[in-house]
Short mmCIF file of C-alpha atoms and ligand atoms in Angstrom, two decimals:
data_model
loop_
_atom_site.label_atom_id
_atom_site.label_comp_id
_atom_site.label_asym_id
_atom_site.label_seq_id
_atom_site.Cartn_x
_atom_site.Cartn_y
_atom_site.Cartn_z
CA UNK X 1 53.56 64.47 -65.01
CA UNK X 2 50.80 67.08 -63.89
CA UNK X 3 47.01 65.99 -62.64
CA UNK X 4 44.58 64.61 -65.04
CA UNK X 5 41.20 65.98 -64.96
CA UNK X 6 37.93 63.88 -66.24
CA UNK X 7 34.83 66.45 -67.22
CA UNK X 8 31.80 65.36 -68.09
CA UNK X 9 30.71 67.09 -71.44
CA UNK X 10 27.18 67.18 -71.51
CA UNK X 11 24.08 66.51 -68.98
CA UNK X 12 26.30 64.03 -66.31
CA UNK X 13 25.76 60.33 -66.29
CA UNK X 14 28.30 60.45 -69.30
CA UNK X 15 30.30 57.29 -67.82
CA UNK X 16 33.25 59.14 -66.25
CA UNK X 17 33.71 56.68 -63.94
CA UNK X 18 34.97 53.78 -66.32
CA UNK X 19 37.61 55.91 -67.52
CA UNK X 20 38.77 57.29 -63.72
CA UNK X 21 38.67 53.76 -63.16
CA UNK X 22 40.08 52.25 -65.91
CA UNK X 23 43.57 55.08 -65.60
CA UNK X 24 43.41 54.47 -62.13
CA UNK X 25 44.79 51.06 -62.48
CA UNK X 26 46.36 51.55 -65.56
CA UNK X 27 48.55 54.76 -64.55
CA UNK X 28 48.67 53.96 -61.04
CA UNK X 29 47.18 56.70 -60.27
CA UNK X 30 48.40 57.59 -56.74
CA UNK X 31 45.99 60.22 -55.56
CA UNK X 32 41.90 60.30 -56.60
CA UNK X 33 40.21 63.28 -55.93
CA UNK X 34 36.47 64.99 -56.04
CA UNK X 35 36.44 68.82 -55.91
CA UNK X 36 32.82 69.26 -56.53
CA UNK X 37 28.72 68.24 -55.90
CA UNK X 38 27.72 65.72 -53.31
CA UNK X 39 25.67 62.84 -53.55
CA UNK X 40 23.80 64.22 -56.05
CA UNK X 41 26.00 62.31 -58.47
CA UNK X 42 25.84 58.40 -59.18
CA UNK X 43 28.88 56.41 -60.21
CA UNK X 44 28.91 52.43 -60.86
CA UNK X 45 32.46 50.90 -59.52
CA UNK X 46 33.15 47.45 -60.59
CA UNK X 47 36.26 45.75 -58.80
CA UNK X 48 36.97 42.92 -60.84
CA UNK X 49 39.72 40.93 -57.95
CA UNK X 50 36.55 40.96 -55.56
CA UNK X 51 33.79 40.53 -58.11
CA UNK X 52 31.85 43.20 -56.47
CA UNK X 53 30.16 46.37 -58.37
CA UNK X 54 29.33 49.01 -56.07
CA UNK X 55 26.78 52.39 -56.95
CA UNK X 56 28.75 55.18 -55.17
CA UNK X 57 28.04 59.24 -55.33
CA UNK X 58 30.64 60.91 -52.81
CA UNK X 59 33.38 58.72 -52.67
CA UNK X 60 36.19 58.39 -55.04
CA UNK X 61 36.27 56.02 -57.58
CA UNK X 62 40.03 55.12 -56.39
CA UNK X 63 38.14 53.23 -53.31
CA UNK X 64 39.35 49.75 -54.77
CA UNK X 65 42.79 51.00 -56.03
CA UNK X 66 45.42 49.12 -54.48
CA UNK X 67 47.41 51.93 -52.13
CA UNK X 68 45.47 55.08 -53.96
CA UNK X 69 43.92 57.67 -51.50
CA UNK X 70 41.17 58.88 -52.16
CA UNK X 71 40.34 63.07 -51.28
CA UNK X 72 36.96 64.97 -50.93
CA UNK X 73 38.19 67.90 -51.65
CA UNK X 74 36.81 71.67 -49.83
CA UNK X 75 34.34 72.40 -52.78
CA UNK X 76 32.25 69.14 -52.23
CA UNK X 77 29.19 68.98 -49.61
CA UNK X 78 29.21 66.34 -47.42
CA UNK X 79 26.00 64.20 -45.66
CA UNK X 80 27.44 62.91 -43.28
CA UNK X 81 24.85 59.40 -42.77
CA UNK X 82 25.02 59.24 -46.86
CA UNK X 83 28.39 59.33 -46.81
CA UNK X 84 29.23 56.83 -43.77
CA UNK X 85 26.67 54.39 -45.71
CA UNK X 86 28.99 54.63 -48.50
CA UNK X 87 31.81 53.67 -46.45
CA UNK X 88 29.82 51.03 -44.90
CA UNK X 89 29.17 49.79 -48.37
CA UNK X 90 32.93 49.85 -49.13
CA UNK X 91 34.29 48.18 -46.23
CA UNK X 92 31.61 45.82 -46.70
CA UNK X 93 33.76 44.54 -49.80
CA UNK X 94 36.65 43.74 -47.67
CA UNK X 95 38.29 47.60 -48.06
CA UNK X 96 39.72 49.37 -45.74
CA UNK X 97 39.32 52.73 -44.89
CA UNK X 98 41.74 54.52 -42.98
CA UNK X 99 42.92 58.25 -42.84
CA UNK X 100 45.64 57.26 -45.15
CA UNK X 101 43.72 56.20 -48.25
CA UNK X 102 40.53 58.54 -47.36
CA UNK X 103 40.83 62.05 -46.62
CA UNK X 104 37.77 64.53 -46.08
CA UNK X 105 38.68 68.04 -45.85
CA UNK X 106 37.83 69.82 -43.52
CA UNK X 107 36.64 72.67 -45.43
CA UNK X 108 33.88 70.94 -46.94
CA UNK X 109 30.35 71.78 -46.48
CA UNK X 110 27.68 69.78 -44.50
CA UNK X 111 24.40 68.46 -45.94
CA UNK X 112 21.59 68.11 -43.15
CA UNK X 113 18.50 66.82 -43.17
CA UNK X 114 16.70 69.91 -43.36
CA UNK X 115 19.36 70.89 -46.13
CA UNK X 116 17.12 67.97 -48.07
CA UNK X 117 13.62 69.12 -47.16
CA UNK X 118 14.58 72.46 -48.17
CA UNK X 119 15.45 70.98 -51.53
CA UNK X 120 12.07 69.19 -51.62
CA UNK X 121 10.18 72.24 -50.76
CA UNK X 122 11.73 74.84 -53.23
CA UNK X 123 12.81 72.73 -56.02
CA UNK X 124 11.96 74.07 -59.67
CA UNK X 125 14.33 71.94 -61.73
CA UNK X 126 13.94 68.86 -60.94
CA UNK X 127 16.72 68.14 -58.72
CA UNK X 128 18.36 65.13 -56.84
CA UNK X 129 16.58 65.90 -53.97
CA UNK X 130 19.53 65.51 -51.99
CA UNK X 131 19.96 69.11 -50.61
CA UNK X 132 22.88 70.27 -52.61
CA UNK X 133 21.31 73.23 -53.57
CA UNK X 134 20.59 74.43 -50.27
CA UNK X 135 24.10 73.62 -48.86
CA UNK X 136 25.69 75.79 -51.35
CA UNK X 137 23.11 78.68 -50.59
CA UNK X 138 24.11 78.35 -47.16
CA UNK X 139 27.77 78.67 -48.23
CA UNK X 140 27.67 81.22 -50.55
CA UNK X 141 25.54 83.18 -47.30
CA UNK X 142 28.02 82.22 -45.31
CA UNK X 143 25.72 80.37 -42.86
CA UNK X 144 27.24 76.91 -43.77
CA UNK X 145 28.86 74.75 -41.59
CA UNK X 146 31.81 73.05 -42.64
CA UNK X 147 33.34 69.66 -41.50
CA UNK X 148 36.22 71.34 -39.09
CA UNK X 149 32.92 72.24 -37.20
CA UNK X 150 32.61 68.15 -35.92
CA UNK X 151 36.12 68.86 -34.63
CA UNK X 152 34.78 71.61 -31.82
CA UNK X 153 33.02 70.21 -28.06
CA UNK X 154 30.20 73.25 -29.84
CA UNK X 155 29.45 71.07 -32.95
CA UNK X 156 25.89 70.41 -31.49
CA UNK X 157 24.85 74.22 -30.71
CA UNK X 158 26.02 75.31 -34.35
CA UNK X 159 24.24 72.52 -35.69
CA UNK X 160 21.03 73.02 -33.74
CA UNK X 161 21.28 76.99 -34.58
CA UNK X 162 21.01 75.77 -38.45
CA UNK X 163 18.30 73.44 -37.79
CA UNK X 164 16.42 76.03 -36.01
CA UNK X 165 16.97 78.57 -39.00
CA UNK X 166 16.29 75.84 -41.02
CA UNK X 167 13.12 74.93 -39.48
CA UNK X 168 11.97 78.38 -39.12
CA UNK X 169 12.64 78.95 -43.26
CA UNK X 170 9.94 75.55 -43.93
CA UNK X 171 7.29 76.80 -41.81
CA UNK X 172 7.21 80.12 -44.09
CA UNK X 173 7.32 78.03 -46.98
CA UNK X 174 4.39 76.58 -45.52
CA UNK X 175 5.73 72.43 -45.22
CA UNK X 176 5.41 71.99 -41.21
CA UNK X 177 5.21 68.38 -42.08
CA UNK X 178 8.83 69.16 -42.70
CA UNK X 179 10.36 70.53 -39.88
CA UNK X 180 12.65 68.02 -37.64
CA UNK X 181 13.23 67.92 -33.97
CA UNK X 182 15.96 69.25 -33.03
CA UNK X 183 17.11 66.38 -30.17
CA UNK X 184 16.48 63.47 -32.47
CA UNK X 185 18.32 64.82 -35.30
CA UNK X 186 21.77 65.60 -33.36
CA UNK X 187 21.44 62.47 -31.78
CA UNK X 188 21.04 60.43 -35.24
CA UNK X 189 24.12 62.22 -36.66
CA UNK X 190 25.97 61.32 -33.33
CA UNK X 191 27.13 58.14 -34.84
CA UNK X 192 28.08 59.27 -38.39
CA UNK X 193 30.35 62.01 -37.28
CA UNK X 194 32.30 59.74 -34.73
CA UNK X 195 32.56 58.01 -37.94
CA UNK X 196 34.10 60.30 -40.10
CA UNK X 197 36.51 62.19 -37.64
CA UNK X 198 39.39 60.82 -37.98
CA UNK X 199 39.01 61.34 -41.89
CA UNK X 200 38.63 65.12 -41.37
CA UNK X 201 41.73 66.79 -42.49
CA UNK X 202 44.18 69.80 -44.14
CA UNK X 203 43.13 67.90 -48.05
CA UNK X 204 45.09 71.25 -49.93
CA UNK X 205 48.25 70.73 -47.79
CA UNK X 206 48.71 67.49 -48.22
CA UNK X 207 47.62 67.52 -52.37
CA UNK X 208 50.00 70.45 -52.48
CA UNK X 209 53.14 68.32 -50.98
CA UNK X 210 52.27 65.80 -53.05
CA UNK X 211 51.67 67.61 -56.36
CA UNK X 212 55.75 69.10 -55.42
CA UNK X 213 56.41 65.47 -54.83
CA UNK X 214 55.41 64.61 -58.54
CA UNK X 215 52.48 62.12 -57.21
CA UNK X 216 49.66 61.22 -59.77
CA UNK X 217 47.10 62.90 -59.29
CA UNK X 218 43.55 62.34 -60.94
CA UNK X 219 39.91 64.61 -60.91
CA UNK X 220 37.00 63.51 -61.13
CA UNK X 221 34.07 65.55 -62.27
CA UNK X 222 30.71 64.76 -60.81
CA UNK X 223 27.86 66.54 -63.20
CA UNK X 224 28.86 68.24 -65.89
CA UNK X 225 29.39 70.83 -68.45
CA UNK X 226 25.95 72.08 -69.17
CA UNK X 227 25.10 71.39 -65.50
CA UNK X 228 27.79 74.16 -64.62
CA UNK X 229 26.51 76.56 -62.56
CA UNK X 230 28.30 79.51 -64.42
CA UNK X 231 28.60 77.61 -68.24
CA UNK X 232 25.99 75.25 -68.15
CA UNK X 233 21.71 75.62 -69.18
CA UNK X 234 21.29 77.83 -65.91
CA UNK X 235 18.65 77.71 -64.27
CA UNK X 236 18.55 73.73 -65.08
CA UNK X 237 21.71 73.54 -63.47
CA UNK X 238 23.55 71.85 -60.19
CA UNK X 239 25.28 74.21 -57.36
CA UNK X 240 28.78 73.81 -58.14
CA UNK X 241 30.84 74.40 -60.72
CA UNK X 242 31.55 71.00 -62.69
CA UNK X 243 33.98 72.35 -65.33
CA UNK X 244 37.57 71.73 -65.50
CA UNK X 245 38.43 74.99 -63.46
CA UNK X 246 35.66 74.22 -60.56
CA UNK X 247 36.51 71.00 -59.98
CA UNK X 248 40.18 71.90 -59.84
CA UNK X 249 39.36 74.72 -57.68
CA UNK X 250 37.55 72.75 -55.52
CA UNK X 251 39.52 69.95 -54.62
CA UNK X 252 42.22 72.80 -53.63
CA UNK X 253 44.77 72.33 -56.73
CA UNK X 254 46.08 75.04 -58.61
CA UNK X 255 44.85 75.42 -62.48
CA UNK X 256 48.76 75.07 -63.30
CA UNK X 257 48.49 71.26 -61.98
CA UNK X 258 46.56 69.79 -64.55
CA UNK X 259 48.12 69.07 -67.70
CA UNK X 260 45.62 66.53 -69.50
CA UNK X 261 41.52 67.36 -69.35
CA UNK X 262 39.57 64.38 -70.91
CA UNK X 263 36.05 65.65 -72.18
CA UNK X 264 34.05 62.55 -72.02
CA UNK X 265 30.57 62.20 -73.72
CA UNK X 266 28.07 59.64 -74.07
CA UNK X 267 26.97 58.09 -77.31
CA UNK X 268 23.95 58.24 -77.31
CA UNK X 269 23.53 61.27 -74.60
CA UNK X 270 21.37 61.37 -71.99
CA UNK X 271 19.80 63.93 -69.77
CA UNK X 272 17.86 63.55 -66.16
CA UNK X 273 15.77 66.34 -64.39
CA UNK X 274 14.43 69.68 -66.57
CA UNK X 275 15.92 72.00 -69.11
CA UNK X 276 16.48 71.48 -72.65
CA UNK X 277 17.57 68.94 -74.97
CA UNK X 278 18.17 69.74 -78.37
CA UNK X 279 18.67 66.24 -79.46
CA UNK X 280 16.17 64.31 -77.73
CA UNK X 281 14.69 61.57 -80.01
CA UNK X 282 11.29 62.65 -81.33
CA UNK X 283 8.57 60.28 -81.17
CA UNK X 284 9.20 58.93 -84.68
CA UNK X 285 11.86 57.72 -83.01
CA UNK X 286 10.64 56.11 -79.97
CA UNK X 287 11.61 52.72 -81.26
CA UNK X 288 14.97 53.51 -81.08
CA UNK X 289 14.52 54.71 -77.54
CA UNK X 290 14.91 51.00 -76.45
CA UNK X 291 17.96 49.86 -78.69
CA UNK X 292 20.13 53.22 -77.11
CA UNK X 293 19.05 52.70 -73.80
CA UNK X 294 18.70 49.02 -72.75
CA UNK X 295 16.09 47.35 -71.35
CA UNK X 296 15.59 48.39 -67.51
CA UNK X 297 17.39 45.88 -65.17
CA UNK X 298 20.04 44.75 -68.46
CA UNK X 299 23.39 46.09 -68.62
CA UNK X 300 23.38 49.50 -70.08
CA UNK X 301 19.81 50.82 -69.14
CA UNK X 302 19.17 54.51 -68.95
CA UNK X 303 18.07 54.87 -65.20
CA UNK X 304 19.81 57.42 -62.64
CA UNK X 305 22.15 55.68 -60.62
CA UNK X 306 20.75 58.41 -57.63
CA UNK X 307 17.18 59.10 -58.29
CA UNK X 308 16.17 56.02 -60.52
CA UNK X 309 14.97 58.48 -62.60
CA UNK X 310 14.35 57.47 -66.56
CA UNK X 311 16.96 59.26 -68.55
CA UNK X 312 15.80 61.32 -71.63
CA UNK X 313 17.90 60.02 -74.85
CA UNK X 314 18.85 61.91 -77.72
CA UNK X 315 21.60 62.15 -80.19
CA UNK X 316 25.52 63.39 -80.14
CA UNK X 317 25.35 66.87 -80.41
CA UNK X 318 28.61 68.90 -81.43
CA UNK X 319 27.61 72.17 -81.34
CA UNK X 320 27.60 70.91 -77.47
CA UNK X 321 30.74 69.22 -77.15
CA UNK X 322 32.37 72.20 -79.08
CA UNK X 323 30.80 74.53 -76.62
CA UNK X 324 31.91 72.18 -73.41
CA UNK X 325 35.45 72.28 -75.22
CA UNK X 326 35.69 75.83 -75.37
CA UNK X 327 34.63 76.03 -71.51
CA UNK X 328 37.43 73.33 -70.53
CA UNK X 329 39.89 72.90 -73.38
CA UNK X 330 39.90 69.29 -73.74
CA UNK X 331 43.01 67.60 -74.40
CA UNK X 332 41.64 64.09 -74.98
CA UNK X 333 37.97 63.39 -75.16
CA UNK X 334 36.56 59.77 -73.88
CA UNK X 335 33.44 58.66 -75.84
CA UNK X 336 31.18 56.00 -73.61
CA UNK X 337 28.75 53.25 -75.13
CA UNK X 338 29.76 52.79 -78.85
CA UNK X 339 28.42 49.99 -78.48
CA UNK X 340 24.71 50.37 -77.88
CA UNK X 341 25.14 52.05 -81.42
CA UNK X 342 25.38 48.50 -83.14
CA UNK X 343 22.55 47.67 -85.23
CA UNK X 344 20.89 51.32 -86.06
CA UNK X 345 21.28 51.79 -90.05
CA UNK X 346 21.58 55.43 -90.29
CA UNK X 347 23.48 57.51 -86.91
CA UNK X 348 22.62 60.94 -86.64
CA UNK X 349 25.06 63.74 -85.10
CA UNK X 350 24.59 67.38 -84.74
CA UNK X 351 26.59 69.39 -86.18
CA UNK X 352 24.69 72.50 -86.33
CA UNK X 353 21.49 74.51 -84.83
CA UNK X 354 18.83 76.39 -86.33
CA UNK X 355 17.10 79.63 -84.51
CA UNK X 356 14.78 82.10 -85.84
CA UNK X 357 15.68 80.35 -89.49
CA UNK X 358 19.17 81.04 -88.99
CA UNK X 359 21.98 78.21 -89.12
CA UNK X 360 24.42 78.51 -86.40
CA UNK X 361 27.28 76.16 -85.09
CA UNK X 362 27.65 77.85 -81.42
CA UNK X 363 25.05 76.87 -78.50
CA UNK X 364 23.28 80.17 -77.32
CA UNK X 365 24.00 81.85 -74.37
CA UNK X 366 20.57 82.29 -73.53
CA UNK X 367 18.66 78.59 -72.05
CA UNK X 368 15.52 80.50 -73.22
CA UNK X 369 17.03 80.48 -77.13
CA UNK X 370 18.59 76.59 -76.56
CA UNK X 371 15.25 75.88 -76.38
CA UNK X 372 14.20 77.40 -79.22
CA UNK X 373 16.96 75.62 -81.23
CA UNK X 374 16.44 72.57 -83.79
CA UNK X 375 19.25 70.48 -84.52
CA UNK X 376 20.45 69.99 -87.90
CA UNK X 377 21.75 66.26 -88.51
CA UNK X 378 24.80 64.72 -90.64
CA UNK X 379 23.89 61.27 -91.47
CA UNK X 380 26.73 58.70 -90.76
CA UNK X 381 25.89 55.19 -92.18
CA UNK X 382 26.03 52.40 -88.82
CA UNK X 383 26.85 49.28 -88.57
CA UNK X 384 25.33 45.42 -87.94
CA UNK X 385 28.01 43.95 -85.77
CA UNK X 386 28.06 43.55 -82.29
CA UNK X 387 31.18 45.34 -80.80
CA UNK X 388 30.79 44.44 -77.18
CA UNK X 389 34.41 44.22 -75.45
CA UNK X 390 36.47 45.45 -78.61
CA UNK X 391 39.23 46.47 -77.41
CA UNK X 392 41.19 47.50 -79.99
CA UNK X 393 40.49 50.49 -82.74
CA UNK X 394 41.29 48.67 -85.64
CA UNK X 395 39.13 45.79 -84.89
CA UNK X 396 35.79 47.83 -85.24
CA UNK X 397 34.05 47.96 -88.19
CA UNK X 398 35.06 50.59 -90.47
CA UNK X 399 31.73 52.53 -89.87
CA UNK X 400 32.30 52.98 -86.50
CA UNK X 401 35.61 53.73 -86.86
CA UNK X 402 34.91 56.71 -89.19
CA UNK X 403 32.08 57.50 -86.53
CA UNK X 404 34.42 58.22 -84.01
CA UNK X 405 36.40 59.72 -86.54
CA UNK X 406 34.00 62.34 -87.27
CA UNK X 407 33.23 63.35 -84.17
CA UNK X 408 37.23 63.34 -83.70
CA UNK X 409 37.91 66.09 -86.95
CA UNK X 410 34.56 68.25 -85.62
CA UNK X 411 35.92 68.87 -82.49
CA UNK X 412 39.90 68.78 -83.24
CA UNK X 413 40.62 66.28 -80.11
CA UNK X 414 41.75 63.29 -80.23
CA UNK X 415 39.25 60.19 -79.29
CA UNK X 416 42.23 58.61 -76.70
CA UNK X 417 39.04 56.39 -74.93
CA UNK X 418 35.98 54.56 -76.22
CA UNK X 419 33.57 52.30 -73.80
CA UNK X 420 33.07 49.21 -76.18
CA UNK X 421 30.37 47.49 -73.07
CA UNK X 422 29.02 47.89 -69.64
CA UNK X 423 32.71 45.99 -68.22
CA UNK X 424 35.86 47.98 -67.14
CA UNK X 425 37.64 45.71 -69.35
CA UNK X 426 35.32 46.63 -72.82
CA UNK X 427 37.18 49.74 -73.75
CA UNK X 428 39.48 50.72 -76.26
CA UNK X 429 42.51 53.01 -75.43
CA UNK X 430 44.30 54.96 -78.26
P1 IMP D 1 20.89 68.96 -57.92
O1 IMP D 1 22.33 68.87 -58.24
O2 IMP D 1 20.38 67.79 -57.12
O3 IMP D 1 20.52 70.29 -57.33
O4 IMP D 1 20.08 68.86 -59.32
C1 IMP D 1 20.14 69.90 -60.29
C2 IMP D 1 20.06 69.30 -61.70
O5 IMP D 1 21.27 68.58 -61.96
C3 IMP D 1 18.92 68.30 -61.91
O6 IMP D 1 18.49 68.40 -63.25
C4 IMP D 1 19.59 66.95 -61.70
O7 IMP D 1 18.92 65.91 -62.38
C5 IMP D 1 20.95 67.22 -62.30
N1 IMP D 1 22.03 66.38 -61.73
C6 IMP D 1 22.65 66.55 -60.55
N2 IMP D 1 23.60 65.61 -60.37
C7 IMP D 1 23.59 64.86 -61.47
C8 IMP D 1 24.38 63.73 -61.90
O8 IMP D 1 25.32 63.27 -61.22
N3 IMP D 1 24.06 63.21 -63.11
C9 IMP D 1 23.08 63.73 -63.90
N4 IMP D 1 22.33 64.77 -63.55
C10 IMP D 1 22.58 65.33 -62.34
#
C-alpha cells in the first residue's frame, strides 16, 4: 500500500501526533518512523488501555502500538540522556523497549552538551535551545559524530576531541561560564550510551526489506513546512528539512515509497520562537486570544510542549497552506482543533496577501517581504454549539461543515481528518 507521510503545514505544534496516532491503531500501522529534528519537537501521546498521556520529542509516536516498531531514522539528531529519559518515561508505563520495536540508526547524529550551549550562545531566532542547530552544523562540516561512533572501544577520544573543539569555539564567543569538563561529561554519558546500544542499528536496510515486504509504513514530521530549512521563513527556521521529501529522505526511504502525504494544519494556527506571522490576532482581538487558545493548565492551551513557551495565535491562512501544498503535494490534509472554534460569531481565513498595495495569492519568497504582507480575510459565519468529541461530519453544525468546506475547495484536497477535542477518540475521519 506505499508509506504514509504526516507534514506539518505551517509553524509545527499543528497536532500531528493525534493523527499518527489515531492511523496507527486504526491501519495497524506496522512500522513508525522519524526522519528528521531532535528533541526540539514536542508531541502529547495519550494511551487510552493504560490511561497514561506521555509529552515525547524523539521517540515515535508508535511507542504504545501493540507490535509497531518504532525507527529514528539517519536524518534525526540524537541526545543521548534526552533520549534515554524518554525511554525511561516509556517503560515507566509498563512498555517495553527492545531492539525489535525500537531501532536507532546508526547514522544519526549526536547532540552533546556543548552542542546545547552552543545553541544558547549563538542563537538569533529564538530556538529550542536544545542544540539542533549546532548538530547539523557539525554535520553538514563533517565534524559530527554519529551513533555507530558508541559502537567503537575510541567513542571517548572522538567525543572528547568535539568537546575540546567545542569548548575552544565558547571561549571565543566569549561564554567561559559555558565550557564543560571534559572527564565529567564522558563519564555522565557513560550510562546513556550503554543504554541505547543495543538499539543502534542498519534503520535503511531493514525499512528497505520491509517496504519490499509490503509492511505499513508511517512518517512522521517533526516541525514543519515554513520551519523547512530550504522552503520554510529562513532564517526563522529549524536545521532539517521537515517537508515531505526531508523527512522521507531522512528516515532512509525512497520518495517512490510514499503514496499518501497528509498536510495537517491547525485551526486556529500557532507559531513559537521569531519570524513572521501574517495572521497573528491584532490587539483588537486579544479577547479572542483566550477562547482559541485555552486557558493555561486546561485541555487545549497554547504552551510549547518543549520550551513552555506561549504560542503566538492567529488565523488560517491559505495563501500558506497553498504554498506548504505546493512544497509537499498533499494528498489528504488533517485539520486539528475545530473545536476551539465554537462560539466565535464571525471566522476569519486568509485567502489572500497584500504587498506594496498589490493583492497577491502566493506567499513571497523573500521572509523580508512576508513580513511586509497584510492578510486579506473572507468572513465565514461560526457557530454556538459545542462540538467536542463529534465524530462524525454530518453531525456538525452546518457552519462548520461549510468551514471545513472552504478551506477544502481553496486548496483542492480533501479534509480526510478533523480533531473535534483534546482526546484521541474526538476526531472525525472522512
Ligand atoms: P530549533 O529547531 O530549536 O533550532 O529552533 C528553530 C525554530 O524552530 C524556533 O523558532 C523554534 O521555536 C522552532 N521549532 C523547532 N521545533 C519546533 C516544534 O517542534 N514545534 C514548533 N516550533 C519548533
Amino acid at each position: 500500500m506505499g508509506a504514509t507521510a504526516v507534514v506539518g503545514g505551517q509553524y509545527g505544534d499543528e497536532g500531528k501526533g493525534k493523527f499518527v496516532h489515531y492511523l496507527v491503531h486504526d491501519e495497524e500501522i506496522k512500522i513508525i518512523g522519524r526522519g528528521n529534528g531532535g528533541c526540539n519537537a514536542g508531541h502529547n501521546v495519550y494511551d487510552p488501555e493504560r490511561g497514561v498521556a506521555l509529552a515525547l520529542h524523539l521517540m515515535p509516536s508508535g511507542v504504545f502500538g501493540k507490535d509497531t516498531v518504532n525507527v529514528v531514522g539517519d536524518g534525526c539528531v540524537i541526545n543521548p540522556h534526552n533520549f534515554v529519559e524518554e525511554m525511561d518515561s516509556v517503560e515507566a508505563c509498563g512498555m517495553v523497549l527492545t531492539p525489535k520495536n525500537l531501532k536507532l540508526s546508526s547514522r544519526a547524529h549526536v547532540t552533546l552538551q556543548t552542542h546545547r550551549n552552543i545553541d544558547g550562545a549563538t542563537d538569533i531566532v529564538g530556538s529550542t535551545a536544545q542544540g539542533i542547530g549546532p548538530t547539523y552544523r557539525d554535520k553538514a562540516v563533517r565534524i559530527g559524530i554519529r551513533l555507530e561512533v558508541f559502537l567503537k572501544d575510541s567513542w571517548r577520544d572522538i567525543v572528547c576531541a568535539l568537546i575540546e573543539s567545542h569548548n575552544a569555539e565558547l571561549l571565543v564567543l566569549e561564554r567561559p561560564d559555558l565550557v564543560v569538563v571534559i572527564d565529567e561529561e564522558i563519564k555522565k554519558l557513560e550510562a546513556p550510551i550503554a543504554k541505547i546500544i543495543p538499539f543502534i542499528t542498519d534503520t535503511v536496510t531493514y525499512l528497505s526489506d520491509e517496504n519490499a515486504k509490503g509492511s505499513t509504513i508511517m512518517i512522521e514530521g517533526a516541525q514543519a513546512t515554513m520551519l523547512d530549512t530550504n522552503h520554510g521563513t529562513y532564517p526563522y527556521v529549524t536545521s532539517s528539512s521537515a517537508t515531505v521529501g526531508g523527512i522521507t529522505i531522512g528516515l532512509g526511504l525512497p520518495l517512490t515509497a510514499v503514496t499518501r502525504v497528509i498536510g495537517v494544519f491547525k485551526l486556529p494556527m500557532t507559531r513559537v520562537g521569531k519570524g513572521p506571522f501574517t495572521t497573528l490576532l491584532t490587539e483588537d482581538e486579544a479577547d479572542l486570544h483566550d477562547t482559541l487558545a485555552g486557558v493555561k493548565g486546561e485541555k487545549g492551551s497554547e504552551f510549547g510542549a518543549t520550551t513552555g513557551r506561549a504560542r503566538s495565535i492567529g488565523w488560517m491562512d491559505l495563501v500558506m497552506a497553498k504554498y506548504a501544498h505546493r512544497v509537499n503535494g498533499f494528498t489528504d490534509i488533517g485539520l486539528t482543533k475545530l473545536d476551539m472554534l465554537s462560539g466565535i460569531p464571525v471566522l476569519k481565513i486568509a485567502t489572500s496577501y497584500t504587498l506594496n498595495s498589490q493583492e497577491i495569492t502566493n506567499m513571497p519568497a523573500d521572509t523580508e517581504q512576508i513580513e511586509l504582507c497584510s492578510a486579506n480575510y473572507t468572513e465565514l459565519p461560526g457557530w454556538t454549539e459545542v462540538i467536542t468529541g463529534v465524530s462524525e461530519f454530518s453531525k456538525l453544525p452546518i457552519n462548520a461543515q461549510s468551514y471545513v468546506q472552504f478551506i477544502e475547495e481553496y486548496l483542492g484536497v480533501p479534509v480526510t481528518m478533523i480533531g473535534t477535542g483534546p482526546d484521541n477518540a474526538d476526531l472525525i475521519k472522512r
